[in-house]
Amino acid sequence: MKAFGYARAADPADAVARFRPGTMYLGGGTNLVDLMRLGVAEPEALVDVSRLPLSGIEPEGDGLRVGAAVRNSDLATHPLVRERYPMLARAVLAGASGQVRNMATVAGNLLQRTRCPYFQDVSKPCNKRRPGSGCPAIAGDHANLAVLGHSPACVATHPSDLAVALVALEARVHVTGPGGTRVVPMPGLHRLPGDEPQRDTVLEPGELVTAVTLPAPPPGASLYRKVRERASFAFALVSIAAVLDVAPGGTVAGCRIALGGVAHVPWRAERAERVLRGAPAGEEAFLRAAEAELEGAEPLPRNAYKVPLARNLIVRTLLELTP
Amino acid sequence: MIRIEGRDKVTGRATYAAEYPVKRLAYCYPVQAEIAHGRVAGIDTTTALAMPGVLTVLSCMEPPELSPEADPELALFQRREVAYRGQFVAAVVADSYDNARAAAGAVRVAYEPASHDVRLRADHPGLYKPEKVNPDLPTDTEKGQVAAGLAAAEVTVEATYTTPATHNNPMEPHATVALWSGAGDLTLFDASQGVTYARNIVAQALGLRPERVRVVSRHVGGGFGSKGTPRPNAVLAALAARAAGRPVKVALTRHQMYDVTGYRTPTIQRIRLGADAEGRITALEHEVAEQSSTLVEFAEQTASPTRIMYATPSLRTAHRLVRLDVATPSWMRAPGECPGMFALESAMDELAVAAGLDPVELRVRNDPDAEPASGLPFSSRNLVACLREGARRFGWQDRDPAPGARRDGRRLVGTGVASSTYPARRLPSQASASIENGGYVVRIAAADIGTGARTALTRIAATALDVDPDLVRIELGDSDLPHASLAGGSMGTASWGTAVTLACQDLLRDGKHGFADTTEILRTLPNLARHAFGAQFAEVRVDADTGEVRISRMLGVFAAGHIVDATLARSQFIGGMIMGIGMALMEQTVTDLEFGGFTNRDLAQYHVPVNADIERIDAVWLDEEDDELNPMGAKGIGEIGIVGTAAAVANAVYHATGRRIRDLPITPAKLLL
Ligand SMILES: Cc1cc2nc3c(=O)[nH]c(=O)nc-3n(C[C@H](O)[C@H](O)[C@H](O)COP(=O)(O)OP(=O)(O)OC[C@H]3O[C@@H](n4cnc5c(N)ncnc54)[C@H](O)[C@@H]3O)c2cc1C
Ligand code: SF4
């Protein structure tokens, strides 16, 4: 690991003031420190933001305000989260392990980097790590990479479970940076790779995440489900966060679907949602919705399984949510 | 018995190789080849040498002195040719680990790459017939006419089964601390499964007489075969310490372990099976294609269990090997038996389905009177009893053989069975026993790699001496002790236990001191087929929507001679079965076809099973008396647990889903497409 400077920021303004090119913010370090050990991240300096006074979870109207430094474990077990957003609690608990969740922060989780094996191996090319060097995953080991929204430059997936739930809940990410403060909606924080796969999100250099706010829980029932070949401590092959509200007449009044493990972003299944709105809740409509969404899928030779998997997962999860 | 060193381990007092406190210790970090095949054109060490704390750099540009006899995987920096990605081409020695690592990153290596070939294929033109297969078995065997047997068969099965490369993942990473004395004697604190063997191999590599090398491994955090032979870290530490003129530690990272500590070869296995209308096998053929490196011929004995399992008038087994631009495969728990029995026991299940017979009954019907390939009588064989007892305990009799017939909500439920087997061998060992301070001290250069060998040997010695185990102390893990075989091939307890028992008996005769060497005894044993047997039963639940497979029940029933210690044995059996579940459902190291080496080289990406994958798992054993083994009447138990497990799971997946997955691991991807 390359030598680096370390400072603990006193407050968000201090953190931003300490930012220079080459500086990185340090949350729980469960992703960043690993990447530094691998030589993938080589910051000149770390500004530790894990102990900033950003670790509160407070009600905000019928919604919730979650500090950026809240640990994943605390988020998942908070009574208000469990009560209002059980899906979110389930998503967080489906991620990583108890030890990792005790360290990991909300901001760090959203901004964790892809698990593409080439990205993590500095002895090999990778457009995300070294722009312009190529994407060996396309012809190589992409069994767990993207089937939707990828580009010839990069087929990586975003690995977070939390982010998938937040996309379905339409969370808002509060950031402060050298250019002032702003609010980034989810979906919208993460970006598709296009020809700039080195940029995972729309954040600008030096922008610090300070909080995530959740609007009032959408009506209906919700569920998070994660598929993996090992039952615990494994990233998703495909995951789903779904909310379904069925009107008394049996038609879909509202619905939100987000998929994990399929794209460079936590994927909001808008096409499926459009098909469903006003449709009679049932297997036939759910299948039509899933297929509409996956029509745009472009699987690679070794990850074609993700298409039927995502389809089945959408249908089954919606069926389970149907009263 | 409760593990003797258990308290030391959980309180952190047990010292592992990397932890020995040594004064003036320096650290060495390797530089690894970034091509799969080719040649090192040049190495620029200028920057590295100028970095803080750097003491010296070793590289293939200035080959350090080693014996020409050195094993090619241990002949570090002797040639500029690169045989596989990840091979050590240079190394930096510095005053701290971080300085060594940083400087290793600054060593500039220029390569002349050559085209590489890292892919095992059944039709690879380079496949050839090795002289023999491990450990010293015939490459091919043939009895009767397979073609005729198949022609006469009422039902036949012909199928190809494949297993991927897999890696051992002991908790303790490989590490060595090397110290040279002023007189030129070498001491290695090494993570080793056998200190006598390690000493001999390291001495051979360095061109030293074995007496000048001492290897110490008092505690080892797992090995499964990967620490059975000295790995490059051992020789690197010795070379670095010699070059730096002070003690040196080499502690491998998990990534480096994937590159240089061996792996199980991938296999492609074709089985042809025929049976008459009653299910009696008329022909059995098992052909294997597997790989080794260009450096060393390592020929896994994958078809060897087929030579001993079932009665048949015609039986053919064959191994073919191709030498690729890959690291040399090595031992992984039950080498040979484990991948081979996946194929054979899957094929037996397919035969049972084709013949409309119960898979337990099919196996019982084909139980042989003598070892099928050799004709040798068995010292004992209780496979049928294991199958019957397992069927009774597992509730097999109520099984509806129709696939896809049982459901639990959205999950398909299925059960499967497979046989397991593992040879009961011994290797020569020595031991001494003496009375010291009112207690008994037994010395033997055995290894406790986490199996509980220290505890088992205490019990064996106490039995031989007829004293309380509290009065016995075992000293092991040091090559200065009486020479012993390694912890491998499930031979440890049998080999060491024989020497310990005889040394204790000698002590009882002498009154003060006892010694034994089993070399002669082992030479004159009657020629018999000695194997342990077992039966594995698995119940799986397969999610119909996602293809996720979880184990709801698993039972192993074993007949492995006398069980020396129930607590230790249970851990070995269950541990083996869990590792087999890993093989069945998730373990695979993915070969990087473009760059060579493997793409998944850490525990986040190479998955081994966790508690949540397995609801219930149990192992039981039959009392088996066998006087043709050793004074304890024991067969080895370290490996048989893994054998058969993957097939039992695959057969259960077939029963649950109607899908026969012949390519491990059985992932959602394979079940969904
Ligand atoms: C073995 C393993 C398995 C895992 N499995 C899963 C899984 O199944 N599902 C899952 O979702 N995750 C999983 N994870 C990932 C884990 O959730 C992330 O590592 C963790 O959430 C990152 O949080 P952190 O606080 O440690 O971030 P850090 O590692 O500290 O930082 C991550 C990134 O965020 C940036 N950052 C941190 N805080 C801020 C801030 N306030 N503002 C701006 N930038 C910031 C850092 O600069 C860095 O780029 C796994 C991790 C491991 C090691
Ligand atoms: S998929 Fe993206 S992250 Fe992976 S190698 Fe290609 S560019 Fe790099």
Short mmCIF file of C-alpha atoms in Angstrom, two decimals, chain A residues 1-2 37-39 115-118 120-125 135-137 139-141 225-235 237 301-306 308-313 316 320, chain B residues 34 85 98 101-102 255 410 543-550 585-586 590-610 612-613 666-670 672-673:
data_model
loop_
_atom_site.label_atom_id
_atom_site.label_comp_id
_atom_site.label_asym_id
_atom_site.label_seq_id
_atom_site.Cartn_x
_atom_site.Cartn_y
_atom_site.Cartn_z
CA MET A 1 0.00 0.00 0.00
CA LYS A 2 1.29 3.45 -0.89
CA ARG A 37 -4.15 -2.83 -0.30
CA LEU A 38 -4.73 -4.05 -3.83
CA GLY A 39 -3.18 -0.89 -5.27
CA ARG A 115 -16.49 -6.31 -7.75
CA CYS A 116 -15.41 -6.95 -11.33
CA PRO A 117 -12.35 -9.21 -10.95
CA TYR A 118 -10.29 -7.25 -13.48
CA GLN A 120 -9.46 -5.42 -8.63
CA ASP A 121 -6.31 -6.74 -10.32
CA VAL A 122 -3.91 -3.94 -11.17
CA SER A 123 -1.79 -6.23 -13.30
CA LYS A 124 -4.57 -6.37 -15.89
CA PRO A 125 -6.22 -3.69 -18.05
CA CYS A 135 -12.26 -4.13 -20.88
CA PRO A 136 -11.10 -7.74 -20.60
CA ALA A 137 -14.32 -8.72 -18.83
CA ALA A 139 -14.38 -11.60 -23.50
CA GLY A 140 -13.43 -13.00 -20.11
CA ASP A 141 -14.89 -13.59 -16.68
CA ARG A 225 -34.96 -10.48 -2.12
CA LYS A 226 -31.41 -11.42 -3.02
CA VAL A 227 -30.26 -14.43 -5.02
CA ARG A 228 -26.81 -15.90 -4.54
CA GLU A 229 -25.23 -19.31 -4.75
CA ARG A 230 -24.02 -19.04 -1.16
CA ALA A 231 -26.70 -18.25 1.39
CA SER A 232 -24.77 -15.54 3.21
CA PHE A 233 -21.76 -13.23 2.76
CA ALA A 234 -22.01 -13.15 -1.02
CA PHE A 235 -22.86 -10.43 -3.47
CA LEU A 237 -26.33 -12.54 -8.64
CA PRO A 301 -22.04 -15.30 -23.20
CA ARG A 302 -21.51 -16.24 -19.56
CA ASN A 303 -24.21 -14.27 -17.80
CA ALA A 304 -27.27 -15.08 -19.89
CA TYR A 305 -28.75 -16.81 -16.84
CA LYS A 306 -29.39 -13.41 -15.29
CA PRO A 308 -34.47 -15.65 -16.69
CA LEU A 309 -33.35 -15.11 -13.12
CA ALA A 310 -34.43 -11.47 -13.11
CA ARG A 311 -37.66 -12.38 -14.85
CA ASN A 312 -38.53 -15.11 -12.35
CA LEU A 313 -37.57 -12.88 -9.47
CA ARG A 316 -42.36 -14.30 -7.94
CA GLU A 320 -45.76 -12.69 -3.02
CA GLU B 34 2.53 -10.85 -15.19
CA ARG B 85 1.25 -16.17 -14.41
CA ASP B 98 5.54 -2.67 4.07
CA ARG B 101 6.04 -4.77 -0.47
CA ALA B 102 6.36 -1.20 -1.67
CA HIS B 255 -3.87 -13.82 -3.46
CA ARG B 410 -41.63 -22.85 -4.14
CA ASP B 543 -35.67 -22.80 -5.44
CA ALA B 544 -37.80 -23.26 -8.52
CA ASP B 545 -37.54 -19.58 -9.44
CA THR B 546 -33.91 -18.85 -8.74
CA GLY B 547 -32.04 -22.14 -8.93
CA GLU B 548 -30.57 -21.61 -5.47
CA VAL B 549 -29.64 -24.93 -3.87
CA ARG B 550 -29.50 -25.33 -0.10
CA LEU B 585 -22.43 -25.90 -5.06
CA MET B 586 -19.93 -23.06 -5.22
CA VAL B 590 -11.88 -19.44 -12.82
CA THR B 591 -8.99 -19.70 -15.26
CA ASP B 592 -8.19 -16.41 -16.93
CA LEU B 593 -7.97 -17.49 -20.54
CA GLU B 594 -6.62 -14.16 -21.76
CA PHE B 595 -3.98 -13.47 -19.14
CA GLY B 596 -3.35 -16.84 -17.48
CA GLY B 597 -3.71 -17.57 -13.80
CA PHE B 598 -7.07 -17.26 -12.09
CA THR B 599 -9.53 -14.38 -11.88
CA ASN B 600 -11.01 -15.03 -8.43
CA ARG B 601 -8.25 -15.14 -5.88
CA ASP B 602 -9.75 -14.15 -2.55
CA LEU B 603 -12.41 -15.31 -0.14
CA ALA B 604 -14.88 -12.65 -1.26
CA GLN B 605 -14.95 -14.20 -4.73
CA TYR B 606 -14.01 -17.83 -4.08
CA HIS B 607 -16.85 -19.06 -1.95
CA VAL B 608 -16.70 -21.81 0.62
CA PRO B 609 -19.89 -22.85 2.41
CA VAL B 610 -21.21 -21.07 5.49
CA ALA B 612 -26.58 -20.70 6.37
CA ASP B 613 -26.06 -23.10 3.44
CA ILE B 666 -24.13 -26.64 -9.48
CA THR B 667 -24.89 -22.93 -9.58
CA PRO B 668 -28.18 -21.12 -10.20
CA ALA B 669 -26.78 -20.22 -13.63
CA LYS B 670 -26.69 -23.88 -14.65
CA LEU B 672 -31.77 -21.69 -14.88
CA LEU B 673 -30.63 -22.21 -18.45
#
